[in-house]
PDB file of C-alpha atoms in Angstrom:
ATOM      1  CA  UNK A 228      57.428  47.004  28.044  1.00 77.00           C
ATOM      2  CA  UNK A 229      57.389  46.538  24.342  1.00 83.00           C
ATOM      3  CA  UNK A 230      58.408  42.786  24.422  1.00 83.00           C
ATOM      4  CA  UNK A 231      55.765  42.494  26.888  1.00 84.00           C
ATOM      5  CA  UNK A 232      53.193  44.203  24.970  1.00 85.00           C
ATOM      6  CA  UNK A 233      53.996  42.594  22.119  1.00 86.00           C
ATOM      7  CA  UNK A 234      53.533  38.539  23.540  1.00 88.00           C
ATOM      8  CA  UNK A 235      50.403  39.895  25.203  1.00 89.00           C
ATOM      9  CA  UNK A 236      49.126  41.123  21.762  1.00 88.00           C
ATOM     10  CA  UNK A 237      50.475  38.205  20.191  1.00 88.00           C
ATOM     11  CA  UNK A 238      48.723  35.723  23.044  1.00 90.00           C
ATOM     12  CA  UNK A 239      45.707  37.178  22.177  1.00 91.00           C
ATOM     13  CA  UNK A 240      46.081  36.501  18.519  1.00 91.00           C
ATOM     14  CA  UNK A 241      46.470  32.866  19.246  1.00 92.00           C
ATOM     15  CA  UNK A 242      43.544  32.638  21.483  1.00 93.00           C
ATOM     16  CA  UNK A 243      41.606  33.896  18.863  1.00 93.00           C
ATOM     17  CA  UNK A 244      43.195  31.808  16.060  1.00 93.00           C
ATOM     18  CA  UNK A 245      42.492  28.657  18.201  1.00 94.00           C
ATOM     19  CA  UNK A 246      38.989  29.599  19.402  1.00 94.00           C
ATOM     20  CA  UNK A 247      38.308  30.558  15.461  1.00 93.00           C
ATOM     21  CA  UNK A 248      39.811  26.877  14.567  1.00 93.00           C
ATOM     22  CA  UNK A 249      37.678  25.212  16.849  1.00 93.00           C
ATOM     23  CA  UNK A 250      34.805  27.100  15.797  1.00 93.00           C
ATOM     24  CA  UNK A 251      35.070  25.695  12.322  1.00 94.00           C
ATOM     25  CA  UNK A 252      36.395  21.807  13.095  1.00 94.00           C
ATOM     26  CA  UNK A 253      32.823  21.563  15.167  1.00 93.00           C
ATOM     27  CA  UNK A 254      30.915  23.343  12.029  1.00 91.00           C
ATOM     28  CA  UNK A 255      32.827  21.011   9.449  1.00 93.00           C
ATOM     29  CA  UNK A 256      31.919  18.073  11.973  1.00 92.00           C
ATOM     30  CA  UNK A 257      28.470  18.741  12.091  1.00 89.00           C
ATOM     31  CA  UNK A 258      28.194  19.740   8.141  1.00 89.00           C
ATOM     32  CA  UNK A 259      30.189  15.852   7.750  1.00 91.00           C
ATOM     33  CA  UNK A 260      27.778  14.169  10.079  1.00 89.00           C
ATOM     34  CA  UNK A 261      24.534  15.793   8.224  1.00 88.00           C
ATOM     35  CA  UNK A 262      26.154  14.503   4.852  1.00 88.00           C
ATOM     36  CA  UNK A 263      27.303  11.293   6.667  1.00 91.00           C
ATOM     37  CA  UNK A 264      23.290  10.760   7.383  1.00 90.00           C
ATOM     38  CA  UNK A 265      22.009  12.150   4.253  1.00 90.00           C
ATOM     39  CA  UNK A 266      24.266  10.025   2.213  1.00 91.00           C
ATOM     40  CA  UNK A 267      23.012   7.180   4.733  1.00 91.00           C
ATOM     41  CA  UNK A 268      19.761   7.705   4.539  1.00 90.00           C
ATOM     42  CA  UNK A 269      20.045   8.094   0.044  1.00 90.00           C
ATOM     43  CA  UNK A 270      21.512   4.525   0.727  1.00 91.00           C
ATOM     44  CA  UNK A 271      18.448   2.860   2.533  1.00 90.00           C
ATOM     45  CA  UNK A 272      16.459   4.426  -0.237  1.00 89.00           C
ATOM     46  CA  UNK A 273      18.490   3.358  -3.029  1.00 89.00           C
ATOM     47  CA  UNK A 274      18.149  -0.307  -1.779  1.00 90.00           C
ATOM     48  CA  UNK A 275      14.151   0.477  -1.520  1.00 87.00           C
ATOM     49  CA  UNK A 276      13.764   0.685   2.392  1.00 88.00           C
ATOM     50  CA  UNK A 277      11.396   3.418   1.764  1.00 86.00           C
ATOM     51  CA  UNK A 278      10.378   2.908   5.988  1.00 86.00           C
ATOM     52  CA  UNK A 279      13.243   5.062   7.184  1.00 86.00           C
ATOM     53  CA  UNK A 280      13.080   8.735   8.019  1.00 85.00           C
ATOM     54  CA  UNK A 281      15.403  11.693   9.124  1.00 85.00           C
ATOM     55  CA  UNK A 282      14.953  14.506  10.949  1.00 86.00           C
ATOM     56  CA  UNK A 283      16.282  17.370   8.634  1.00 84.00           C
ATOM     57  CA  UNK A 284      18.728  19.304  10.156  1.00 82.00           C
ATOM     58  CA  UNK A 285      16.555  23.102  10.531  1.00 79.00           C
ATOM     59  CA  UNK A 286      15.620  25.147   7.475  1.00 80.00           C
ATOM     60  CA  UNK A 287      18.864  25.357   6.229  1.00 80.00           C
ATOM     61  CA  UNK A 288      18.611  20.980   5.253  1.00 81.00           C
ATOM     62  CA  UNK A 289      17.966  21.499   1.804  1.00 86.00           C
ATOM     63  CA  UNK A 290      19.288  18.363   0.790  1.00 87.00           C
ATOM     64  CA  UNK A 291      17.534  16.553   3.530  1.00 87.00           C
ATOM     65  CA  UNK A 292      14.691  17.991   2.930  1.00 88.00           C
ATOM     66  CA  UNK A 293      14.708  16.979  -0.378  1.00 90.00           C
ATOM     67  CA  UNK A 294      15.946  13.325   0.036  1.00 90.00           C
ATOM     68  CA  UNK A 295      12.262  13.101   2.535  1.00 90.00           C
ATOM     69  CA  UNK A 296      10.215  14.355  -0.294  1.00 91.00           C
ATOM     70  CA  UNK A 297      12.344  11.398  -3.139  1.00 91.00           C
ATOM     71  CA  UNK A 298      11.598   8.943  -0.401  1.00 91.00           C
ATOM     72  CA  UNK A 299       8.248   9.612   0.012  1.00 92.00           C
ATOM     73  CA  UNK A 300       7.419   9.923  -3.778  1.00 92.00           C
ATOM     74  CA  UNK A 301       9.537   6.753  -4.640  1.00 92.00           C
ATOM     75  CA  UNK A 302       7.192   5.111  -2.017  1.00 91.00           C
ATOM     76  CA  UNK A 303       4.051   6.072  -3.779  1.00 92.00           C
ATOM     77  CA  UNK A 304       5.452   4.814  -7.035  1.00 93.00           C
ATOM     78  CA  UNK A 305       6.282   1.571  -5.701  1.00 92.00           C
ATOM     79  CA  UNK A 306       2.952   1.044  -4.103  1.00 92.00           C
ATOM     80  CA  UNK A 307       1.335   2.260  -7.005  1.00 95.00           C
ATOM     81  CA  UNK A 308       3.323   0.010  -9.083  1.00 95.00           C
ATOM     82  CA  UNK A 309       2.830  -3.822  -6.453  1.00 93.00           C
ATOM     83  CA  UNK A 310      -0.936  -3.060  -7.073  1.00 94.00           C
ATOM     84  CA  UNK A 311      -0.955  -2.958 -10.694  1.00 95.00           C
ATOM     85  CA  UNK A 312       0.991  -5.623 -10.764  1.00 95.00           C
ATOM     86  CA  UNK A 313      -0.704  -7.334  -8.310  1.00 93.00           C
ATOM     87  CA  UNK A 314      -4.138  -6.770 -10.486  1.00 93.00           C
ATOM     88  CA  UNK A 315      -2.162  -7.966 -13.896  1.00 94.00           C
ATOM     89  CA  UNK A 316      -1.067 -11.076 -12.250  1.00 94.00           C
ATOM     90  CA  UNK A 317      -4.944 -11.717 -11.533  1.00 92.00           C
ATOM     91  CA  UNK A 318      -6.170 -10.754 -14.482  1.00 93.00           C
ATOM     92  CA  UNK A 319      -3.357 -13.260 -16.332  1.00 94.00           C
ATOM     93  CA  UNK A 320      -4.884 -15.783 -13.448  1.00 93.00           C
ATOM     94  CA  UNK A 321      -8.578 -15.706 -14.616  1.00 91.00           C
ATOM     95  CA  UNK A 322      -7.711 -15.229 -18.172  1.00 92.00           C
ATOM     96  CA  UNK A 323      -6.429 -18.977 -18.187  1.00 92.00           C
ATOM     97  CA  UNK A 324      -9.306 -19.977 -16.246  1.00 92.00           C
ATOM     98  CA  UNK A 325     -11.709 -18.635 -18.880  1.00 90.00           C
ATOM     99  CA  UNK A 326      -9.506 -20.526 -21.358  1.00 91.00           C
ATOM    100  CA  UNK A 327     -10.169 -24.293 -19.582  1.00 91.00           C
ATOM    101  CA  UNK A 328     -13.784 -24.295 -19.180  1.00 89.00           C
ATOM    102  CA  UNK A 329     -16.590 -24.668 -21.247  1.00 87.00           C
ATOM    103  CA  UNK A 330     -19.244 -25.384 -18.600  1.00 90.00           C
ATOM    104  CA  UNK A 331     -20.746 -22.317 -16.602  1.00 88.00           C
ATOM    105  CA  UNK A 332     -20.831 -23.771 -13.457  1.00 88.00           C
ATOM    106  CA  UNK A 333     -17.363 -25.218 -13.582  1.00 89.00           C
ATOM    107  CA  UNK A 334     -16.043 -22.239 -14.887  1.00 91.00           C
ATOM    108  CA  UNK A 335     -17.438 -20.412 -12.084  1.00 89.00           C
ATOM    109  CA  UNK A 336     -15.937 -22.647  -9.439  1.00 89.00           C
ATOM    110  CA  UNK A 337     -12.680 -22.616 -10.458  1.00 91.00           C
ATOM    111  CA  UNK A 338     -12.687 -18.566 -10.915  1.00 91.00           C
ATOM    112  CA  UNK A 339     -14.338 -18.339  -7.683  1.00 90.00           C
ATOM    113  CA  UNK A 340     -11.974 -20.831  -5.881  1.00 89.00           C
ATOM    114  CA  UNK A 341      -8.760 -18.825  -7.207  1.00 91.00           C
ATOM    115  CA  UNK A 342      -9.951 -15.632  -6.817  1.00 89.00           C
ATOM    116  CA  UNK A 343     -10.953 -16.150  -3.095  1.00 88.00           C
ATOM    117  CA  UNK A 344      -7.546 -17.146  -2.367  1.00 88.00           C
ATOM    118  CA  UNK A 345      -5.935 -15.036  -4.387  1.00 91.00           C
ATOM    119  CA  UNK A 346      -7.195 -11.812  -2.394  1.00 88.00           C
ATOM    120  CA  UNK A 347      -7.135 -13.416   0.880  1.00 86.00           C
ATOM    121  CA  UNK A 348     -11.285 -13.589   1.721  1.00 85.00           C
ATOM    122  CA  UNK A 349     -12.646 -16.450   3.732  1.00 84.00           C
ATOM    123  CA  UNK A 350     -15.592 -16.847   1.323  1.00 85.00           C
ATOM    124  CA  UNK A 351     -17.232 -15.721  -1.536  1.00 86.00           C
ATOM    125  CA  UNK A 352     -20.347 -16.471  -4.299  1.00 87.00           C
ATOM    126  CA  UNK A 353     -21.282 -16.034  -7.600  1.00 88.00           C
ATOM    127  CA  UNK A 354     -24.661 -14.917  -8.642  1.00 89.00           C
ATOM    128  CA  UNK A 355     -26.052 -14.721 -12.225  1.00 89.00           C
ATOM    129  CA  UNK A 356     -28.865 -12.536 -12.785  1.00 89.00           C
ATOM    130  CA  UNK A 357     -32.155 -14.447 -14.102  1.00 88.00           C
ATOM    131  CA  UNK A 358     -33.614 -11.566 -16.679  1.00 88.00           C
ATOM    132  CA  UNK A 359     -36.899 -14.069 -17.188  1.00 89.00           C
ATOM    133  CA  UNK A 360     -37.592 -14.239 -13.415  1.00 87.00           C
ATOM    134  CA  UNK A 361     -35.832 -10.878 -12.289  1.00 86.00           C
ATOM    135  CA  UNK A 362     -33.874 -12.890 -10.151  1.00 90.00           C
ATOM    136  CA  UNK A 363     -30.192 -13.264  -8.692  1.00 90.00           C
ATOM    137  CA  UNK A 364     -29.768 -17.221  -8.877  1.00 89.00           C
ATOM    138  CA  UNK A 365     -26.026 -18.149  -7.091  1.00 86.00           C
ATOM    139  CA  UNK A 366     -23.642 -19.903  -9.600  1.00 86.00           C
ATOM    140  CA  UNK A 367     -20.694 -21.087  -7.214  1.00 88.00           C
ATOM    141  CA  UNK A 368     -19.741 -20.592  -3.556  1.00 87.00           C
ATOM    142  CA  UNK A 369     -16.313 -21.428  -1.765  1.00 86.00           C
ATOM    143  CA  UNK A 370     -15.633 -20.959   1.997  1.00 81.00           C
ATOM    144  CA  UNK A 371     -12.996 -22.068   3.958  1.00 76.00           C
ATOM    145  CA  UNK A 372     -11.294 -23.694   1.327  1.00 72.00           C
ATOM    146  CA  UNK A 373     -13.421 -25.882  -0.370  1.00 75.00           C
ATOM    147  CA  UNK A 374     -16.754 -25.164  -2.371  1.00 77.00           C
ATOM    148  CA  UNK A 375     -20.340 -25.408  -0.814  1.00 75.00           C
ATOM    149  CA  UNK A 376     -23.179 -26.267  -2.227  1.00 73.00           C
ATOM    150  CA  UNK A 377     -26.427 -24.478  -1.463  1.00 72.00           C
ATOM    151  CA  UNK A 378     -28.888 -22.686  -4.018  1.00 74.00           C
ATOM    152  CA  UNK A 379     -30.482 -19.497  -3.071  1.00 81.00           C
ATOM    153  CA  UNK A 380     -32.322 -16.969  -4.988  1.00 86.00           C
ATOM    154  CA  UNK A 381     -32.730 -13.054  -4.529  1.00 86.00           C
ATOM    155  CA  UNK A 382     -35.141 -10.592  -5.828  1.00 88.00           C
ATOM    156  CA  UNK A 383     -33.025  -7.210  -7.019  1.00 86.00           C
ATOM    157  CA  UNK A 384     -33.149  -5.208  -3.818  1.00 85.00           C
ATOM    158  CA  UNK A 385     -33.704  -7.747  -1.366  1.00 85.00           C
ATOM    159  CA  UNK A 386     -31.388  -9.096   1.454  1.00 83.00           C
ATOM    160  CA  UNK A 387     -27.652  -8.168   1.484  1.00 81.00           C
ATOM    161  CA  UNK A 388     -26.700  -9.350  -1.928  1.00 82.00           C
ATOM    162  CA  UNK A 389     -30.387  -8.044  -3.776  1.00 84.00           C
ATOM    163  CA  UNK A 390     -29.565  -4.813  -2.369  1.00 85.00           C
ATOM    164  CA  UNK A 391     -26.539  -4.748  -3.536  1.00 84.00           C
ATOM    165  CA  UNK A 392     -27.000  -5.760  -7.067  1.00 83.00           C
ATOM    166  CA  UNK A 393     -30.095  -3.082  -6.673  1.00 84.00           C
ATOM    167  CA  UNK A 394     -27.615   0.125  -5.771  1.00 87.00           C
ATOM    168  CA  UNK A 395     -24.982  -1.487  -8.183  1.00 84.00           C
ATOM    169  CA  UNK A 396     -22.175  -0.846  -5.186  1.00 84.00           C
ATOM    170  CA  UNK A 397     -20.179  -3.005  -2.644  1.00 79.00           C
ATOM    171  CA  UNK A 398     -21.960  -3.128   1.146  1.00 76.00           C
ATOM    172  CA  UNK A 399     -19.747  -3.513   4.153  1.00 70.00           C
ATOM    173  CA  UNK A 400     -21.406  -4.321   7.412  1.00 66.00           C
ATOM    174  CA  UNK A 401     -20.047  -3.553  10.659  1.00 65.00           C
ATOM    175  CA  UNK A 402     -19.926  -6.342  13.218  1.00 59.00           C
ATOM    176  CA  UNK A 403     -21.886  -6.133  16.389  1.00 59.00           C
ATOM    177  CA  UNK A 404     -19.589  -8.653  18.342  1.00 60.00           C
ATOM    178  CA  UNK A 405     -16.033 -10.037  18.190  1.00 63.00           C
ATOM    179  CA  UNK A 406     -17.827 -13.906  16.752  1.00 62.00           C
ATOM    180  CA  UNK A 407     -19.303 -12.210  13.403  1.00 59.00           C
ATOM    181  CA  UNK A 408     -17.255 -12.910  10.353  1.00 59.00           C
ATOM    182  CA  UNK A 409     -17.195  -9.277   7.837  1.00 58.00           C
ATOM    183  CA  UNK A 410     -18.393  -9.753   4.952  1.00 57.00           C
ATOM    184  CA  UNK A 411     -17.857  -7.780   1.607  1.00 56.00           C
ATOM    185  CA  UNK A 412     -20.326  -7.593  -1.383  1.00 55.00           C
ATOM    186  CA  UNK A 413     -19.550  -6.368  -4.037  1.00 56.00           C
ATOM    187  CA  UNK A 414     -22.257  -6.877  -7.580  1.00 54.00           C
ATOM    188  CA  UNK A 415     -20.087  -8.164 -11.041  1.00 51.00           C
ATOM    189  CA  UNK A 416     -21.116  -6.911 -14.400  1.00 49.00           C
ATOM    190  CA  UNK A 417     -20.323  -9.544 -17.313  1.00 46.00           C
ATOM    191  CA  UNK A 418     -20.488  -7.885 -21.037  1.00 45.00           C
ATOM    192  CA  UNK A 419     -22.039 -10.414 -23.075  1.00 42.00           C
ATOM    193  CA  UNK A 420     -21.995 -10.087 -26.428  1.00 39.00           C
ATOM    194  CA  UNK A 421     -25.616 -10.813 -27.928  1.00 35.00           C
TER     195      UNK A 421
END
């Protein structure tokens, strides 16, 4: 009875032993998998693909955790850096404009040319305020690629662009139908030295 007692006992052991070794080859899988993904994911952020995401593994993901809150504050910092670039590089752009004229209106065509393209509008004007006549008078216009030639005038707080210049503040009008074009104002303060 002994020897019998003695491989039951010693079944049992082994039973245990294996269900304990199992127990921790699928917790050491799952802890390699979560640093397999975390290390992964580190990777895609480390070659700035800042448009991934994981799904942290419970409460317990510190690390993952963590690597979402890197991500998403590497993100804002390279956002935050492509638009102050983005400014510099027009700034530098109508810097050396300034530099080749002498003219007004010239001047004002070329910076108004550039700058519509450089931001991506459809059109855009220039209008100098006329402190004898209390007046907007427009400088330059450029649509669709090339520059137009009109001449209008605008009392300070009159029309789209008066009212504008009036409130000192950019104006965005909704479209009624699908055929208007949007259209941004936006008034431009020069310093001029006396």
């Amino acid at each position: 009875i002994i020897p019998l007692l003695f491989m039951t006992v010693v079944h049992f052991l082994l039973k245990i032993r294996e269900r304990d070794i199992s127990f921790y080859k699928d917790e050491i899988s799952k802890k390699d998998h979560i640093i397999n993904k975390n290390a992964s994911f580190a990777k895609e952020i480390g070659e700035e693909n800042y448009n991934i995401s994981i799904e942290p593994d419970g409460d317990n993901d510190t690390l993952g955790k963590s690597l979402l809150v890197m991500r998403d504050n590497l993100l804002a910092n390279h956002t935050r850096e492509a638009e102050q670039n983005w400014i510099a590089e027009g700034k530098n752009m109508i810097s050396n404009i300034l530099r080749l004229y002498n003219k007004l209106e010239e001047l004002g065509d070329s910076v108004l040319e550039h700058l519509v393209i450089y931001i991506d509008a459809i059109q855009g004007a220039i209008y100098l305020y006329n402190e004898d006549e209390k007046k907007l008078v427009s400088l330059s216009a450029y649509a669709y690629n090339r520059k137009k030639h009109f001449n209008t005038e605008y009392k300070i707080g009159y029309g789209l662009i008066g009212q504008c210049a009036y409130e000192r503040d950019s104006t965005h009008k909704t479209p009624k139908t699908d055929n208007y074009f949007t259209i941004t104002t936006r008034p431009l303060r020069l310093n001029r030295s006396p």
